[in-house]
Short mmCIF file of C-alpha atoms in Angstrom, two decimals:
data_model
loop_
_atom_site.label_atom_id
_atom_site.label_comp_id
_atom_site.label_asym_id
_atom_site.label_seq_id
_atom_site.Cartn_x
_atom_site.Cartn_y
_atom_site.Cartn_z
CA MET A 30 60.02 53.02 -11.51
CA SER A 31 63.28 53.70 -9.68
CA ASP A 32 66.18 55.62 -11.26
CA THR A 33 68.21 52.40 -11.30
CA GLN A 34 65.51 50.46 -13.15
CA SER A 35 65.12 53.35 -15.58
CA GLY A 36 68.89 53.30 -16.18
CA PHE A 37 68.80 49.57 -16.99
CA TRP A 38 66.03 50.13 -19.53
CA GLN A 39 67.99 52.95 -21.15
CA MET A 40 71.04 50.69 -21.49
CA GLU A 41 69.03 47.86 -22.99
CA LEU A 42 67.52 50.28 -25.52
CA GLN A 43 71.00 51.33 -26.71
CA VAL A 44 72.40 48.08 -28.13
CA PRO A 45 70.61 45.55 -30.33
CA VAL A 46 71.79 42.04 -29.46
CA THR A 47 72.29 41.34 -33.15
CA LYS A 48 75.44 43.52 -32.98
CA LEU A 49 76.88 40.97 -30.59
CA ARG A 50 76.72 37.94 -32.88
CA PRO A 51 78.02 37.18 -36.37
CA PRO A 52 75.68 38.15 -39.18
CA ASP A 53 74.03 35.46 -41.26
CA THR A 54 75.98 35.12 -44.47
CA GLN A 55 74.79 33.37 -47.57
CA ASP A 56 76.63 30.36 -48.89
CA THR A 57 79.76 31.62 -50.54
CA ILE A 58 82.76 30.24 -52.35
CA LYS A 59 84.67 28.09 -49.89
CA ARG A 60 88.12 29.49 -49.16
CA GLU A 61 89.36 26.55 -47.14
CA LYS A 62 93.08 27.34 -47.44
CA LEU A 63 92.53 30.96 -46.42
CA SER A 64 90.18 29.95 -43.56
CA LYS A 65 92.76 27.46 -42.30
CA GLN A 66 95.53 30.09 -42.43
CA LEU A 67 93.33 32.55 -40.56
CA SER A 68 92.54 30.00 -37.84
CA GLU A 69 96.25 29.28 -37.37
CA GLN A 70 97.26 32.94 -37.26
CA VAL A 71 94.54 34.27 -34.95
CA LEU A 72 95.60 32.10 -32.02
CA THR A 73 99.30 32.91 -32.36
CA HIS A 74 99.00 36.70 -32.58
CA ARG A 75 97.53 39.41 -30.37
CA LEU A 76 95.96 41.17 -33.36
CA THR A 77 94.86 39.74 -36.69
CA LEU A 78 93.93 42.26 -39.34
CA ILE A 79 91.72 41.50 -42.35
CA SER A 80 92.12 44.66 -44.42
CA ALA A 81 90.61 44.99 -47.91
CA PRO A 82 88.19 47.17 -49.89
CA ALA A 83 84.40 46.94 -49.69
CA GLY A 84 82.94 43.74 -51.11
CA SER A 85 86.12 41.69 -50.66
CA GLY A 86 84.54 39.22 -48.25
CA LYS A 87 86.18 40.37 -45.01
CA THR A 88 83.12 39.80 -42.84
CA THR A 89 82.36 36.52 -44.61
CA LEU A 90 85.90 35.29 -43.88
CA ALA A 91 85.53 36.29 -40.22
CA VAL A 92 82.15 34.50 -40.02
CA ASP A 93 83.77 31.42 -41.61
CA PHE A 94 86.42 31.58 -38.88
CA VAL A 95 83.70 31.61 -36.20
CA ARG A 96 81.81 28.72 -37.80
CA SER A 97 84.93 26.58 -38.26
CA ASN A 98 86.05 27.04 -34.63
CA PRO A 99 82.98 26.10 -32.55
CA ASP A 100 85.12 25.08 -29.57
CA LEU A 101 86.74 28.50 -29.19
CA GLN A 102 85.43 31.29 -26.98
CA ILE A 103 84.60 33.91 -29.60
CA ARG A 104 82.91 37.25 -29.01
CA TRP A 105 81.58 39.32 -31.90
CA LEU A 106 80.94 43.03 -32.24
CA SER A 107 79.53 44.54 -35.44
CA LEU A 108 80.53 48.19 -35.35
CA ASP A 109 78.63 51.12 -36.83
CA GLU A 110 78.69 54.92 -36.75
CA ASP A 111 76.82 54.96 -33.42
CA ASP A 112 79.91 53.45 -31.74
CA ASN A 113 82.14 56.32 -32.89
CA ASP A 114 82.94 57.82 -29.50
CA VAL A 115 85.01 56.13 -26.85
CA GLN A 116 82.22 55.93 -24.25
CA SER A 117 79.82 54.18 -26.65
CA PHE A 118 82.58 51.92 -27.93
CA VAL A 119 83.76 50.72 -24.51
CA PHE A 120 80.15 50.15 -23.48
CA VAL A 121 79.35 47.86 -26.43
CA LEU A 122 82.75 46.17 -26.14
CA ILE A 123 82.17 45.27 -22.52
CA LEU A 124 78.70 43.94 -23.40
CA ALA A 125 80.28 41.80 -26.12
CA ILE A 126 83.00 40.36 -23.90
CA PHE A 127 81.06 40.08 -20.63
CA PRO A 128 77.33 40.02 -21.42
CA LYS A 129 76.55 39.23 -17.77
CA MET A 130 78.52 42.13 -16.29
CA GLU A 131 77.00 43.54 -13.12
CA LYS A 132 74.22 45.95 -14.03
CA GLU A 133 75.42 48.62 -11.60
CA LEU A 134 78.87 48.61 -13.20
CA LEU A 135 77.37 48.67 -16.70
CA GLN A 136 75.27 51.65 -15.70
CA MET A 137 78.35 53.50 -14.41
CA ILE A 138 80.15 52.82 -17.71
CA TYR A 139 77.10 53.84 -19.75
CA GLN A 140 76.78 57.10 -17.81
CA GLY A 141 80.48 57.91 -18.29
CA GLN A 142 81.36 57.61 -14.59
CA VAL A 143 84.27 55.28 -15.48
CA SER A 144 87.10 56.37 -17.79
CA ALA A 145 88.05 54.39 -20.90
CA GLN A 146 91.36 53.36 -19.30
CA GLN A 147 89.53 52.14 -16.20
CA VAL A 148 87.24 50.08 -18.44
CA ALA A 149 90.32 48.69 -20.23
CA ASN A 150 91.85 47.76 -16.87
CA LEU A 151 88.58 46.16 -15.75
CA LEU A 152 88.41 44.07 -18.93
CA ILE A 153 92.08 43.10 -18.74
CA ASN A 154 91.86 42.11 -15.07
CA ARG A 155 88.64 40.13 -15.51
CA LEU A 156 89.97 38.37 -18.59
CA ASP A 157 93.18 37.56 -16.72
CA SER A 158 91.34 36.03 -13.78
CA SER A 159 88.53 34.32 -15.70
CA SER A 160 90.41 31.58 -17.55
CA ASP A 161 93.38 30.96 -19.80
CA THR A 162 91.23 29.38 -22.48
CA PRO A 163 91.82 31.33 -25.71
CA LEU A 164 89.29 34.08 -26.31
CA VAL A 165 88.93 35.80 -29.68
CA MET A 166 87.25 39.21 -29.90
CA VAL A 167 86.05 39.99 -33.45
CA LEU A 168 85.63 43.69 -34.27
CA ASP A 169 83.81 43.87 -37.60
CA ASP A 170 84.00 47.07 -39.71
CA LEU A 171 86.50 48.93 -37.53
CA HIS A 172 87.01 51.46 -40.36
CA LEU A 173 83.68 53.07 -39.40
CA LEU A 174 85.25 54.43 -36.22
CA THR A 175 87.37 57.59 -36.45
CA ASP A 176 87.55 58.77 -32.82
CA LYS A 177 91.26 58.90 -31.91
CA SER A 178 90.55 57.95 -28.29
CA ILE A 179 89.03 54.63 -29.42
CA TYR A 180 92.34 53.70 -31.04
CA GLU A 181 94.26 54.83 -27.96
CA PHE A 182 91.98 52.55 -25.93
CA LEU A 183 92.60 49.65 -28.34
CA ASP A 184 96.39 50.18 -28.26
CA TYR A 185 96.35 50.05 -24.47
CA PHE A 186 93.97 47.07 -24.38
CA ILE A 187 96.04 45.09 -26.91
CA ASP A 188 99.31 45.89 -25.09
CA TYR A 189 98.13 44.75 -21.67
CA SER A 190 95.64 41.97 -22.43
CA PRO A 191 96.52 38.50 -21.16
CA GLN A 192 98.27 36.18 -23.64
CA HIS A 193 95.12 34.11 -24.21
CA VAL A 194 93.17 37.11 -25.59
CA HIS A 195 93.28 37.64 -29.36
CA ILE A 196 91.61 40.35 -31.45
CA LEU A 197 90.44 39.84 -35.03
CA VAL A 198 89.61 43.04 -36.94
CA THR A 199 87.92 43.52 -40.30
CA THR A 200 88.49 46.92 -41.89
CA ARG A 201 88.65 48.64 -45.27
CA TYR A 202 91.95 50.32 -44.38
CA ASP A 203 94.58 50.09 -41.69
CA PRO A 204 93.36 51.36 -38.33
CA ASN A 205 95.22 53.98 -36.31
CA ILE A 206 96.72 51.30 -34.04
CA SER A 207 100.44 50.82 -33.42
CA LEU A 208 100.75 48.22 -36.18
CA ALA A 209 104.50 48.74 -36.66
CA LYS A 210 105.15 47.96 -33.00
CA LEU A 211 102.99 44.82 -33.18
CA ARG A 212 104.76 43.73 -36.41
CA ALA A 213 108.16 44.20 -34.77
CA ARG A 214 107.07 42.01 -31.86
CA ASN A 215 105.57 39.40 -34.22
CA GLU A 216 102.18 39.99 -32.60
CA LEU A 217 100.36 41.01 -35.80
CA ALA A 218 98.94 38.75 -38.51
CA GLU A 219 97.77 40.47 -41.68
CA PHE A 220 95.36 39.32 -44.39
CA ARG A 221 95.04 41.70 -47.29
CA LEU A 222 93.29 41.79 -50.68
CA ASN A 223 95.94 39.66 -52.42
CA GLU A 224 95.23 36.82 -49.94
#
């Protein structure tokens, strides 16, 4: 087996595809008004934050958003502790957004031959040239990530992403992203426990 083939196998062994799709949720209480508000807000803001304690139904609300918007381009990423360094995070993020990315480029990213900012630029440029159809990237359980460089990456990515790209985050507490700046620009929608 060649080194390249071996590298592809290693990459495929790193990420279960189930991280890249919404989890199955049981039937829950319908929150139609809240789901409708979320759908309206996501597409008019760069970042939508669902922030509430454990067991509040954050993931369920995000899954409801996905199910009620079948015509939207939506990408999903369920985060866990294994994504808690910038190299791992950008790798799974690029797999979520562009699952058919060139294998050679994916291997370079996986091996750390491309910086996080270069990956951000790659994503931004490809998203800009791919289409202006709205695309929503759901990052579920962002509170599990504590690496400061991940939040620097996200700040940069949010700032420079094309207007048709929207990010929906579920978290137990506010992430270390420039929320005040996004609020001031009216680019942040927030859903908290009282909603």
